[in-house]
Amino acid sequence: MNPTTIAATAGSPTHPSSLFPQITRCKTMRELHQVHALFLKTGQIHDPLAAAEILKFCSLSAHRDIGYARKVFRQMSEPNCFSWNTAIRALTESDENDETNEPLEALLLFIEMLTDGTVLPNRFTFPSVFKACARTGKLLEGEQVHGLAVKFGFEKDEFVASNLVRMYVMCGAMEKAQFLLNKMMVEFENDGKLVNDKRRIEGNIVLWNVMIDGYIRIGDLTAARELFDKMSQRSVISWNVMISGYAQNGYFMEAIEMFRLMQMGKVRPNYVTLVSVLSAISRIGALELGKWVHLYAERNDIVIDDVLGSALIDMYAKCGSIEKAVQVFNRISKPNTITWSAIIGGLAIHGRAKDALDYFSRMEREGVTPSGVVYIGILTACSHAGLVEEGRLFFNHIVDEVDFEPRLEHYGCMVDLLGRAGLLKEAEEFILNMPIKPDDVTWKALLGACKMHGNIEMGDRVAQILMNMAPRDSGAYVALSNIYAASRDWESVARVRLKMNEMNVRKDPGCSWIELDGIVHQFLVEDDSHPRAKEIHSMLLEIAEQMRLVGYKPDTSQVLLNIDDEEEKESTLYYHSERIAIAFGLISTNPGTPLRIVKNLRVCDDCHSWIKLISKIYKREIIVRDRRRFHHFENGLCSCKDYW
């Protein structure tokens, strides 16, 4: 806006309409300040419509300035309902990262509106107030505002009612939200408006999506799925909410199955769908499905930006195809911190510490500021490669030279680094000297190292700390039980298991996945539920004979059960979940085909030796991702060099 134009306009008649168009032409707050000054100078600011329009610009436009909006609102002698609503809405919709708690101020302004009594709230007032209650978690206040909406006659107003449902969902009051939703559906059906009103149908889909998301937020996936299945019509967002909900809550197979149902229903996945399903794919190692998603994005011109690119890098890395992850990274023109984090983290879990450090140096040369996640990736790389001194130097570098304040995750990486290397005393002292209180993950890293190196005394001490911190977490009990079992202290094992029973603590069962022809097969320990179970069993017997011929003898010390019979111990080892998955892979693929396995727990020492021999006898590359890292087995060797 040209200042000369403004000056010329200032000399024109002072009819309210003469300056009014200037407000809508403003492109910045600076221009609005100029127009506002003219309104004050000419007296037109007393026109309620003009004042309201100025308030609207500084409250809700892309150039919003809440501080200035407050001043404009307070200068109004008699704000009308539109102005009250604008001010309340502006405060409600403030930046979620803003620490000034403006949604709470919105509630106080609503109370002031009621107290003032000059104007009454209308159907546009309540949605903003409900949102303010939701953002501040004020359920009690939300219920009181609900009562006011009923009092003023807006209970059956669709706009008000739908926002009321949202408020209850966001506050976790799902029973009330469900009751209101059911009531709305009955009223719409009675009015006969659901069938023909496209706008209303779309609005109801949005509301149902909010309800589904609400159930997911409180962890009730069953209720979310039931509601999803009841929907007569669904949008792509409906599918996305369910897929991401399953993935975020650890139901990875269900997330992928939902994605397949979406395809069968001829619903086109969008950008959000791909990011959500890739997170599930990466967790169970479904490489072929991940490749399909990547190809779909390229064929449908979906932009592979930093977020989707990082999801693809993470997927390829966690599915065992680190070279493909590197290719995706190299095709991103200007990688940011997120994409650098993904590739460095991927290289780390594959034990490629040198490459991870090289990428970090390249990142610094290109002027990208590392994030805390990048630092975790480098420390993890050092830990997996046994680079203790390099890890120490790097940690000291980020603390002393970069002036970065490490979080619990970084301290946990250092404990893991020291613990894996057998420096248990140093690791314990490191924890005790941390400037922040260690969490259970930090202590678990030390307990895992105690198990690895057979330190019973320290293991017992650390386990007791963990049991006090998280009494119902099975990790500490299982690790301590295994430490005792490895030393054949069966009395102590029995004592720990008795305590687990008393606390109703359940151990996570060993589980492995293998993907063949786009289908993910899941196996548990001693699993005989697969349709080809008999063939798998026969293959395991064949493998046992082949192993015997090359002189393999099972390491029965890995059997952490009080069993005297040596043959029974050997049999127990043979039915670990990863062995069943590998046997299935051998009978289901052509000779020479690589096998990719994902396991939810650490691979035991005997299974590690067993897989090395399998790779040599059957001339297969076998890639296994366990809880700790990737193992690339080939010709009798493992990429981890027996350090994991």
XYZ file of C-alpha atoms in Angstrom:
644
model
C 0.000 0.000 0.000
C 1.405 3.382 -1.018
C 1.672 5.952 1.847
C 0.705 8.704 -0.644
C -2.543 6.872 -1.353
C -3.242 6.680 2.356
C -2.532 10.380 2.798
C -4.818 11.280 -0.099
C -7.551 9.131 1.314
C -7.180 10.881 4.655
C -8.284 14.154 3.029
C -11.472 12.655 1.642
C -14.861 12.838 3.401
C -15.083 11.081 6.738
C -17.995 8.819 5.863
C -17.385 5.380 7.452
C -17.151 3.744 4.049
C -14.380 6.042 2.772
C -11.505 4.332 4.628
C -13.108 0.946 5.145
C -11.726 -0.639 1.907
C -8.192 0.314 2.976
C -8.346 -2.273 5.762
C -8.975 -5.163 3.400
C -6.091 -4.049 1.163
C -3.517 -4.237 3.965
C -0.743 -6.754 3.367
C 1.278 -6.254 6.572
C 0.761 -5.116 10.143
C 2.765 -1.979 9.327
C 0.175 -1.018 6.721
C -2.623 -1.759 9.166
C -0.960 0.527 11.739
C -1.080 3.342 9.174
C -4.737 2.738 8.372
C -5.583 2.448 12.067
C -3.887 5.786 12.719
C -6.046 7.409 10.029
C -9.185 5.936 11.565
C -8.190 7.422 14.915
C -7.356 10.784 13.328
C -10.617 11.028 11.395
C -12.798 9.629 14.171
C -13.955 6.712 12.041
C -12.624 4.306 14.665
C -15.928 4.795 16.486
C -17.703 2.977 13.669
C -18.263 -0.539 15.126
C -17.870 -2.206 11.728
C -14.548 -0.510 11.001
C -13.150 -1.256 14.460
C -14.273 -4.864 14.155
C -12.555 -5.202 10.764
C -9.282 -3.843 12.174
C -9.559 -6.280 15.072
C -10.214 -9.134 12.653
C -7.060 -8.370 10.633
C -4.695 -8.231 13.593
C -6.388 -11.231 15.252
C -6.973 -13.779 12.503
C -4.962 -12.842 9.407
C -1.636 -14.422 8.447
C 0.035 -11.311 9.904
C -1.742 -11.610 13.241
C -0.430 -9.687 16.236
C -2.265 -10.740 19.401
C -0.696 -7.986 21.488
C -1.946 -5.321 19.092
C -5.333 -7.045 18.880
C -5.679 -6.787 22.661
C -5.098 -3.022 22.485
C -7.607 -2.592 19.647
C -10.237 -4.589 21.527
C -9.716 -2.670 24.778
C -10.109 0.647 22.942
C -13.621 -0.330 21.830
C -16.192 1.450 23.949
C -18.979 -1.023 23.205
C -17.683 -4.101 21.354
C -20.409 -5.978 19.523
C -20.837 -9.755 19.516
C -18.660 -10.110 16.406
C -15.778 -8.336 18.151
C -16.094 -10.443 21.301
C -16.137 -13.602 19.172
C -13.130 -12.441 17.143
C -11.051 -11.725 20.258
C -12.006 -15.034 21.899
C -11.284 -16.983 18.718
C -7.909 -15.262 18.240
C -6.790 -16.217 21.744
C -8.103 -19.759 21.324
C -6.277 -20.334 18.037
C -2.918 -18.992 19.198
C 0.271 -20.894 18.428
C 0.381 -24.184 20.358
C 4.085 -23.590 21.064
C 3.308 -20.231 22.652
C 3.875 -20.378 26.404
C 1.577 -17.419 27.205
C -1.431 -19.763 27.616
C -3.740 -17.601 25.519
C -6.524 -20.256 25.368
C -6.930 -19.777 29.130
C -7.136 -16.034 28.516
C -9.893 -16.797 25.987
C -11.921 -18.487 28.738
C -11.442 -15.481 31.009
C -12.540 -13.166 28.195
C -15.687 -15.264 27.710
C -16.456 -14.890 31.421
C -15.918 -11.130 31.050
C -18.372 -11.116 28.125
C -21.008 -12.823 30.268
C -20.331 -10.512 33.209
C -20.484 -7.405 31.023
C -23.949 -8.445 29.836
C -24.085 -5.888 27.027
C -24.260 -8.594 24.365
C -25.133 -12.265 24.619
C -23.057 -15.101 23.141
C -24.296 -16.556 19.858
C -23.730 -19.779 17.906
C -20.272 -18.552 16.830
C -19.126 -17.881 20.394
C -19.404 -21.378 21.846
C -17.219 -23.328 19.365
C -14.207 -21.135 20.200
C -14.873 -21.435 23.931
C -15.159 -25.222 23.650
C -11.850 -25.286 21.788
C -10.241 -23.180 24.528
C -11.481 -25.682 27.129
C -10.060 -28.537 25.044
C -6.655 -26.915 24.598
C -6.340 -26.180 28.303
C -7.769 -29.537 29.385
C -10.483 -27.800 31.420
C -13.166 -30.504 31.397
C -15.118 -29.086 34.356
C -15.231 -25.631 32.770
C -16.203 -27.262 29.468
C -19.159 -28.939 31.149
C -20.221 -25.582 32.583
C -20.015 -23.948 29.139
C -22.041 -26.896 27.802
C -24.738 -25.966 30.307
C -24.676 -22.363 29.102
C -25.048 -23.501 25.484
C -28.164 -25.422 26.508
C -29.448 -22.410 28.457
C -29.048 -20.101 25.441
C -30.778 -22.620 23.161
C -27.819 -23.821 21.077
C -27.766 -27.476 22.164
C -29.280 -28.662 18.867
C -27.250 -26.311 16.704
C -25.089 -28.610 14.568
C -22.105 -26.236 14.555
C -22.150 -25.884 18.337
C -22.893 -29.565 19.009
C -20.078 -30.854 16.796
C -17.547 -28.619 18.545
C -18.938 -29.738 21.896
C -18.240 -33.358 20.914
C -14.699 -32.360 19.917
C -14.168 -30.733 23.298
C -15.199 -33.860 25.198
C -12.979 -35.992 22.943
C -9.946 -33.755 23.470
C -10.522 -33.824 27.232
C -10.718 -37.633 27.183
C -14.397 -37.788 28.193
C -15.242 -40.342 25.522
C -18.486 -41.599 27.100
C -19.995 -38.111 27.008
C -18.701 -37.530 23.494
C -20.171 -40.835 22.307
C -23.516 -40.049 23.957
C -23.710 -36.677 22.199
C -22.670 -38.145 18.851
C -25.336 -40.855 19.091
C -27.906 -38.219 20.009
C -26.938 -36.096 17.005
C -27.202 -39.082 14.653
C -30.693 -39.929 15.928
C -31.844 -36.322 15.489
C -30.439 -36.147 11.957
C -32.121 -39.425 11.019
C -35.429 -38.223 12.439
C -35.097 -35.023 10.418
C -34.298 -37.061 7.295
C -31.254 -34.886 6.660
C -28.527 -37.513 6.559
C -29.389 -38.933 3.165
C -29.454 -35.925 0.889
C -27.362 -33.229 2.561
C -23.805 -33.693 1.221
C -22.401 -30.976 3.468
C -23.940 -32.555 6.546
C -22.662 -36.020 5.580
C -19.127 -34.651 5.170
C -19.432 -32.864 8.504
C -20.490 -36.077 10.198
C -17.549 -37.962 8.697
C -15.234 -35.358 10.213
C -16.953 -35.762 13.566
C -16.685 -39.549 13.463
C -12.995 -39.179 12.608
C -12.574 -36.998 15.687
C -14.280 -39.666 17.805
C -12.080 -42.428 16.392
C -8.984 -40.335 17.067
C -10.243 -39.709 20.605
C -10.508 -43.434 21.348
C -7.027 -43.933 19.915
C -5.676 -41.166 22.152
C -6.838 -43.050 25.255
C -5.529 -46.343 23.866
C -8.915 -47.945 23.176
C -8.185 -49.333 19.705
C -11.111 -51.758 19.950
C -13.663 -48.954 20.375
C -11.954 -46.961 17.613
C -12.186 -49.895 15.200
C -15.826 -50.586 16.108
C -16.711 -46.972 15.349
C -14.721 -47.091 12.112
C -16.548 -50.244 11.003
C -19.921 -48.600 11.699
C -19.226 -45.669 9.371
C -21.464 -45.814 6.304
C -19.081 -43.498 4.460
C -15.399 -42.847 5.095
C -12.907 -40.277 3.899
C -9.206 -40.901 3.329
C -8.703 -39.207 6.706
C -10.788 -41.948 8.354
C -8.368 -44.551 7.014
C -5.335 -42.458 7.946
C -6.520 -42.067 11.538
C -6.884 -45.841 11.945
C -3.584 -46.697 10.223
C -1.572 -44.175 12.245
C -3.447 -45.168 15.418
C -2.518 -48.814 15.009
C 1.098 -47.946 14.145
C 1.565 -45.539 17.058
C 0.174 -48.065 19.532
C 2.379 -50.939 18.374
C -0.229 -52.815 16.304
C 1.936 -52.920 13.203
C 0.332 -55.935 11.523
C -3.106 -54.370 12.016
C -1.866 -51.083 10.510
C -0.674 -52.905 7.404
C -3.889 -54.926 7.189
C -5.878 -51.671 7.386
C -3.735 -50.285 4.559
C -4.538 -53.361 2.452
C -8.268 -52.956 3.172
C -7.974 -49.334 2.088
C -6.512 -50.470 -1.237
C -9.224 -53.104 -1.665
C -11.823 -50.392 -1.040
C -10.371 -48.369 -3.951
C -9.487 -45.470 -1.648
C -6.404 -43.642 -2.923
C -3.707 -43.261 -0.251
C -2.368 -39.742 0.185
C 0.846 -38.296 1.592
C -0.243 -38.796 5.217
C -1.239 -42.410 4.531
C 2.205 -43.214 3.160
C 4.075 -41.670 6.096
C 1.857 -43.547 8.582
C 2.048 -46.965 6.922
C 5.811 -46.660 6.386
C 6.294 -46.435 10.155
C 4.468 -49.775 10.563
C 6.311 -51.358 7.638
C 9.664 -50.377 9.121
C 8.854 -52.017 12.448
C 8.124 -55.472 11.007
C 10.588 -55.344 8.120
C 8.101 -55.637 5.243
C 10.589 -54.522 2.582
C 8.547 -55.476 -0.500
C 5.527 -53.540 0.737
C 7.814 -50.607 1.539
C 9.154 -50.691 -2.020
C 5.571 -50.660 -3.325
C 4.780 -47.568 -1.231
C 7.900 -45.840 -2.567
C 6.953 -46.690 -6.164
C 3.362 -45.530 -5.569
C 4.616 -42.140 -4.364
C 6.803 -41.697 -7.438
C 4.144 -42.815 -9.945
C 1.506 -40.552 -8.412
C 3.757 -37.484 -8.249
C 3.591 -37.325 -4.462
C 6.412 -35.003 -3.454
C 9.076 -36.829 -1.465
C 9.884 -34.005 0.924
C 11.887 -34.126 4.148
C 9.195 -35.949 6.131
C 8.279 -38.588 3.532
C 11.924 -38.888 2.484
C 12.954 -39.503 6.088
C 10.180 -42.094 6.465
C 11.477 -43.906 3.363
C 15.084 -43.765 4.578
C 14.019 -45.105 7.962
C 11.949 -47.856 6.324
C 14.730 -49.046 4.033
C 17.280 -48.949 6.855
C 15.062 -50.864 9.282
C 14.061 -53.369 6.590
C 17.730 -54.219 6.074
C 18.330 -52.367 2.800
C 20.739 -49.679 3.960
C 22.113 -49.119 0.434
C 18.624 -48.223 -0.783
C 18.265 -45.858 2.190
C 21.474 -44.126 1.094
C 20.109 -43.839 -2.467
C 16.923 -42.148 -1.232
C 18.977 -39.748 0.884
C 21.266 -38.842 -2.014
C 18.249 -37.962 -4.191
C 17.050 -35.316 -1.714
C 18.419 -32.008 -3.017
C 18.631 -30.143 0.286
C 18.456 -32.571 3.212
C 17.570 -30.981 6.531
C 18.207 -32.136 10.082
C 15.379 -34.698 9.907
C 16.783 -36.464 6.844
C 20.355 -36.337 8.168
C 19.089 -37.899 11.405
C 17.380 -40.701 9.472
C 20.436 -41.700 7.423
C 22.917 -41.417 10.302
C 20.588 -43.435 12.557
C 20.156 -46.038 9.809
C 23.896 -46.442 9.329
C 24.297 -46.722 13.107
C 21.930 -49.686 13.543
C 23.727 -51.462 10.698
C 27.025 -51.130 12.548
C 28.515 -48.819 9.915
C 30.095 -46.434 12.383
C 32.692 -45.028 9.980
C 30.025 -44.142 7.412
C 27.848 -42.556 10.119
C 30.777 -40.407 11.273
C 31.575 -39.461 7.659
C 27.973 -38.356 7.072
C 28.074 -36.327 10.279
C 31.221 -34.526 9.081
C 29.553 -33.878 5.724
C 26.489 -32.519 7.516
C 28.632 -30.046 9.459
C 30.475 -28.989 6.275
C 27.151 -28.239 4.593
C 26.196 -25.962 7.468
C 23.257 -27.986 8.801
C 22.902 -27.708 12.566
C 22.777 -31.193 14.139
C 19.829 -32.073 16.339
C 19.765 -34.172 19.475
C 18.584 -37.116 17.355
C 21.702 -36.860 15.178
C 23.889 -37.018 18.281
C 22.013 -40.139 19.406
C 22.761 -41.707 16.018
C 26.500 -41.051 16.318
C 26.704 -42.343 19.900
C 24.732 -45.446 18.875
C 27.121 -46.029 15.967
C 30.104 -45.854 18.317
C 28.368 -48.206 20.759
C 27.570 -50.861 18.137
C 31.101 -50.754 16.754
C 32.799 -50.806 20.163
C 34.393 -47.400 19.561
C 34.578 -46.470 23.228
C 37.197 -43.742 23.006
C 35.564 -42.161 19.954
C 32.232 -42.181 21.780
C 33.744 -40.534 24.851
C 35.399 -37.847 22.746
C 32.195 -37.169 20.817
C 30.083 -36.892 23.976
C 32.590 -34.472 25.523
C 32.653 -32.527 22.242
C 28.902 -31.895 22.182
C 28.899 -30.939 25.872
C 31.989 -28.717 26.005
C 32.413 -27.342 22.480
C 28.947 -27.359 20.909
C 27.359 -26.206 24.152
C 24.618 -28.806 23.732
C 22.748 -29.909 26.842
C 22.438 -33.720 26.624
C 19.082 -35.328 27.334
C 18.395 -38.660 28.995
C 18.689 -40.449 25.647
C 22.277 -39.243 25.186
C 23.289 -40.342 28.667
C 21.617 -43.689 27.982
C 23.730 -44.094 24.825
C 26.895 -43.504 26.830
C 25.858 -46.083 29.435
C 25.181 -48.549 26.615
C 28.564 -47.766 25.032
C 30.469 -48.362 28.263
C 28.360 -51.347 29.289
C 28.770 -53.235 26.013
C 32.527 -52.774 26.304
C 32.453 -54.374 29.765
C 33.232 -51.130 31.597
C 30.413 -51.745 34.066
C 31.858 -49.835 37.011
C 32.526 -46.790 34.858
C 29.008 -47.037 33.420
C 27.475 -47.137 36.909
C 29.549 -44.177 38.073
C 28.521 -42.306 34.926
C 24.854 -42.803 35.867
C 25.385 -41.758 39.479
C 27.155 -38.557 38.369
C 24.554 -37.529 35.780
C 23.317 -33.943 36.271
C 19.749 -35.127 35.610
C 17.872 -37.967 37.262
C 18.348 -41.211 35.286
C 15.214 -42.876 33.961
C 14.402 -46.573 33.664
C 15.828 -46.768 30.127
C 19.234 -45.636 31.393
C 19.264 -48.244 34.157
C 18.034 -50.914 31.706
C 21.084 -50.270 29.533
C 23.314 -51.040 32.513
C 21.257 -54.083 33.508
C 21.553 -55.447 29.973
C 25.317 -55.044 30.187
C 25.341 -56.872 33.542
C 23.523 -59.768 31.872
C 25.887 -59.720 28.903
C 28.983 -59.838 31.106
C 27.565 -61.986 33.915
C 27.927 -59.462 36.744
C 25.439 -60.891 39.257
C 26.150 -58.486 42.116
C 25.665 -55.310 40.100
C 22.801 -56.857 38.132
C 20.903 -57.602 41.317
C 21.455 -54.057 42.587
C 20.391 -52.409 39.328
C 17.356 -54.683 38.946
C 16.103 -53.675 42.392
C 16.342 -50.009 41.395
C 14.352 -50.724 38.227
C 11.699 -52.745 40.053
C 11.148 -49.802 42.395
C 10.921 -47.374 39.460
C 8.599 -49.504 37.294
C 7.154 -52.384 39.352
C 5.061 -53.773 36.490
C 7.683 -53.605 33.735
C 8.790 -57.136 32.861
C 12.232 -56.058 31.603
C 14.017 -55.922 34.959
C 12.505 -59.194 36.206
C 13.378 -61.093 33.026
C 16.930 -59.727 32.850
C 17.600 -60.544 36.513
C 16.091 -64.007 36.111
C 18.342 -64.613 33.105
C 21.424 -63.442 35.016
C 20.659 -65.957 37.781
C 19.836 -68.693 35.247
C 23.142 -68.199 33.430
C 24.940 -68.900 36.718
C 22.588 -71.859 37.407
C 21.166 -70.218 40.523
C 17.729 -71.787 40.069
C 16.560 -70.872 43.560
C 16.978 -67.170 42.785
C 15.307 -67.688 39.388
C 12.288 -69.216 41.131
C 12.181 -66.309 43.586
C 12.127 -63.730 40.774
C 9.423 -65.599 38.857
C 7.313 -65.910 41.992
C 7.523 -62.150 42.433
C 6.492 -61.690 38.782
C 3.410 -63.825 39.409
C 2.571 -61.898 42.560
C 2.850 -58.595 40.662
C 0.982 -60.060 37.662
C 3.920 -59.168 35.402
C 4.045 -60.960 32.048
C 7.151 -61.486 29.913
C 7.040 -60.362 26.288
C 7.144 -63.527 24.157
C 9.861 -63.885 21.526
C 8.407 -63.062 18.110
C 9.912 -62.983 14.611
C 8.591 -61.799 11.255
C 9.552 -62.655 7.689
C 8.037 -61.149 4.539
C 7.573 -63.332 1.461
C 5.785 -62.214 -1.713
C 4.431 -59.145 0.055
C 2.881 -61.152 2.911
C 4.263 -60.862 6.446
C 4.437 -64.133 8.403
C 4.721 -64.009 12.188
C 6.188 -66.743 14.402
C 6.323 -67.132 18.182
C 8.563 -69.437 20.225
C 7.656 -73.108 19.560
C 5.010 -71.887 17.105
C 3.129 -74.676 15.310
C 0.142 -72.618 14.148
C 1.385 -71.870 10.623
C -0.370 -73.731 7.761
C 3.017 -75.166 6.753
C 4.043 -76.100 10.300
C 4.837 -79.741 9.401
C 7.118 -78.692 6.552
C 8.836 -76.163 8.818
C 9.390 -78.863 11.463
C 10.866 -81.216 8.840
C 13.183 -78.430 7.661
C 14.379 -77.819 11.219
C 15.207 -81.529 11.539
C 17.113 -81.395 8.243
C 19.023 -78.341 9.460
C 19.865 -80.134 12.707
C 21.369 -83.032 10.754
C 23.358 -80.684 8.507
C 24.613 -78.865 11.599
C 25.656 -82.130 13.235
C 27.680 -83.091 10.159
C 29.749 -79.895 10.370
C 30.363 -80.402 14.091
C 27.878 -77.900 15.525
C 26.944 -78.470 19.147
C 24.227 -76.293 20.685
C 25.284 -73.948 23.472
C 22.847 -75.231 26.085
C 24.043 -72.597 28.550
C 21.670 -70.309 26.628
C 18.710 -72.368 27.892
C 17.601 -70.306 30.850
C 15.318 -72.994 32.272
C 15.955 -75.544 35.009
C 16.171 -78.561 32.701
C 18.577 -81.430 33.441
C 18.141 -83.383 30.216
C 20.645 -82.146 27.608
C 18.529 -83.259 24.632
C 15.541 -81.371 25.977
C 17.701 -78.270 26.290
C 18.804 -78.626 22.659
C 15.188 -79.046 21.562
C 14.241 -75.846 23.404
C 16.861 -73.885 21.471
C 15.701 -75.270 18.129
C 12.274 -73.689 18.414
C 13.293 -70.076 19.001
C 11.124 -67.851 16.813
C 13.897 -66.665 14.475
C 14.867 -70.278 13.671
C 11.280 -71.110 12.736
C 11.144 -68.002 10.515
C 14.423 -68.934 8.803
C 13.288 -72.535 8.240
C 10.085 -71.201 6.682
C 12.135 -68.870 4.483
C 14.350 -71.738 3.299
C 11.404 -73.899 2.188
C 9.553 -70.968 0.598
C 12.230 -69.322 -1.552
C 14.599 -70.296 -4.331
C 18.213 -71.204 -3.470
C 20.380 -68.124 -3.025
C 17.475 -65.800 -2.166
C 18.374 -63.479 0.750
C 16.219 -63.860 3.871
C 15.209 -60.893 6.032
C 14.051 -61.528 9.587
C 12.893 -59.103 12.282
C 12.906 -60.179 15.939
C 11.460 -58.261 18.870
C 14.126 -59.452 21.348
C 17.912 -59.771 21.326
C 19.206 -62.798 19.393
C 20.761 -65.240 21.873
C 24.386 -66.348 21.463
C 23.478 -69.848 20.274
C 20.999 -68.608 17.659
C 23.664 -66.179 16.454
C 26.137 -69.058 15.952
C 23.374 -71.191 14.390
C 22.473 -68.525 11.815
C 26.131 -68.003 10.893
C 26.395 -71.695 10.017
C 23.072 -71.667 8.152
C 24.344 -68.834 5.943
C 27.371 -70.955 5.046
C 25.686 -74.370 4.644
C 22.764 -73.084 2.560
C 24.735 -70.295 0.849
C 22.250 -67.609 1.868
C 22.576 -64.017 2.929
C 20.465 -63.719 6.083
C 19.692 -60.282 7.471
C 18.346 -60.228 11.019
C 17.193 -57.163 12.914
C 16.914 -57.797 16.630
C 16.168 -55.378 19.458
C 19.738 -54.096 19.444
C 20.932 -53.853 15.835
C 21.190 -55.427 12.381
C 23.147 -58.615 11.719
C 24.196 -59.365 8.140
C 25.081 -63.070 8.011
C 26.962 -64.358 4.981
C 29.305 -67.302 4.387
C 29.503 -68.113 8.098
C 30.294 -64.580 9.253
C 28.266 -61.740 10.796
C 28.673 -58.023 10.213
C 28.548 -57.393 13.971
C 31.790 -59.357 14.404
C 30.122 -61.079 17.374
C 29.827 -57.750 19.225
C 26.203 -56.892 19.944
